[in-house]
CSV table of C-alpha atoms in Angstrom, one decimal:
chain,number,residue,atom,x,y,z
M,1,HIS,CA,143.3,116.4,13.2
M,2,PRO,CA,146.2,115.8,16.1
M,3,ASP,CA,146.9,118.9,16.4
M,4,PHE,CA,142.9,120.0,17.2
M,5,LYS,CA,143.1,119.9,21.0
M,6,LEU,CA,146.2,122.5,20.7
M,7,ASP,CA,144.1,124.2,18.6
M,8,MET,CA,142.1,124.8,20.0
M,9,HIS,CA,144.3,125.8,23.4
M,10,LEU,CA,145.9,128.2,21.4
M,11,ASP,CA,142.3,129.8,20.4
M,12,VAL,CA,141.3,129.8,23.5
M,13,GLU,CA,144.8,131.6,24.5
M,14,GLU,CA,144.8,134.1,21.7
M,15,GLY,CA,140.4,134.9,22.6
M,16,ASN,CA,141.8,135.6,26.8
M,17,ALA,CA,144.5,138.0,25.6
M,18,ALA,CA,141.5,139.6,23.5
M,19,GLY,CA,139.4,139.6,25.6
M,20,ALA,CA,140.9,140.6,28.4
M,21,LYS,CA,141.0,144.6,27.9
M,22,ASN,CA,137.4,144.0,28.0
M,23,GLY,CA,137.6,141.9,30.8
M,24,GLN,CA,135.7,138.8,29.0
M,25,ILE,CA,138.6,135.6,30.4
M,26,ALA,CA,137.4,132.4,28.0
M,27,SER,CA,137.9,129.4,29.9
M,28,ILE,CA,140.5,126.3,29.2
M,29,ILE,CA,138.0,123.0,29.4
């Protein structure tokens, strides 16, 4: 859908927040 890229970006941001405590930062591609 039209918001696919935005949704992916938000998922990455959430992943960064969730993984930061483990020192695992996702890359924004």
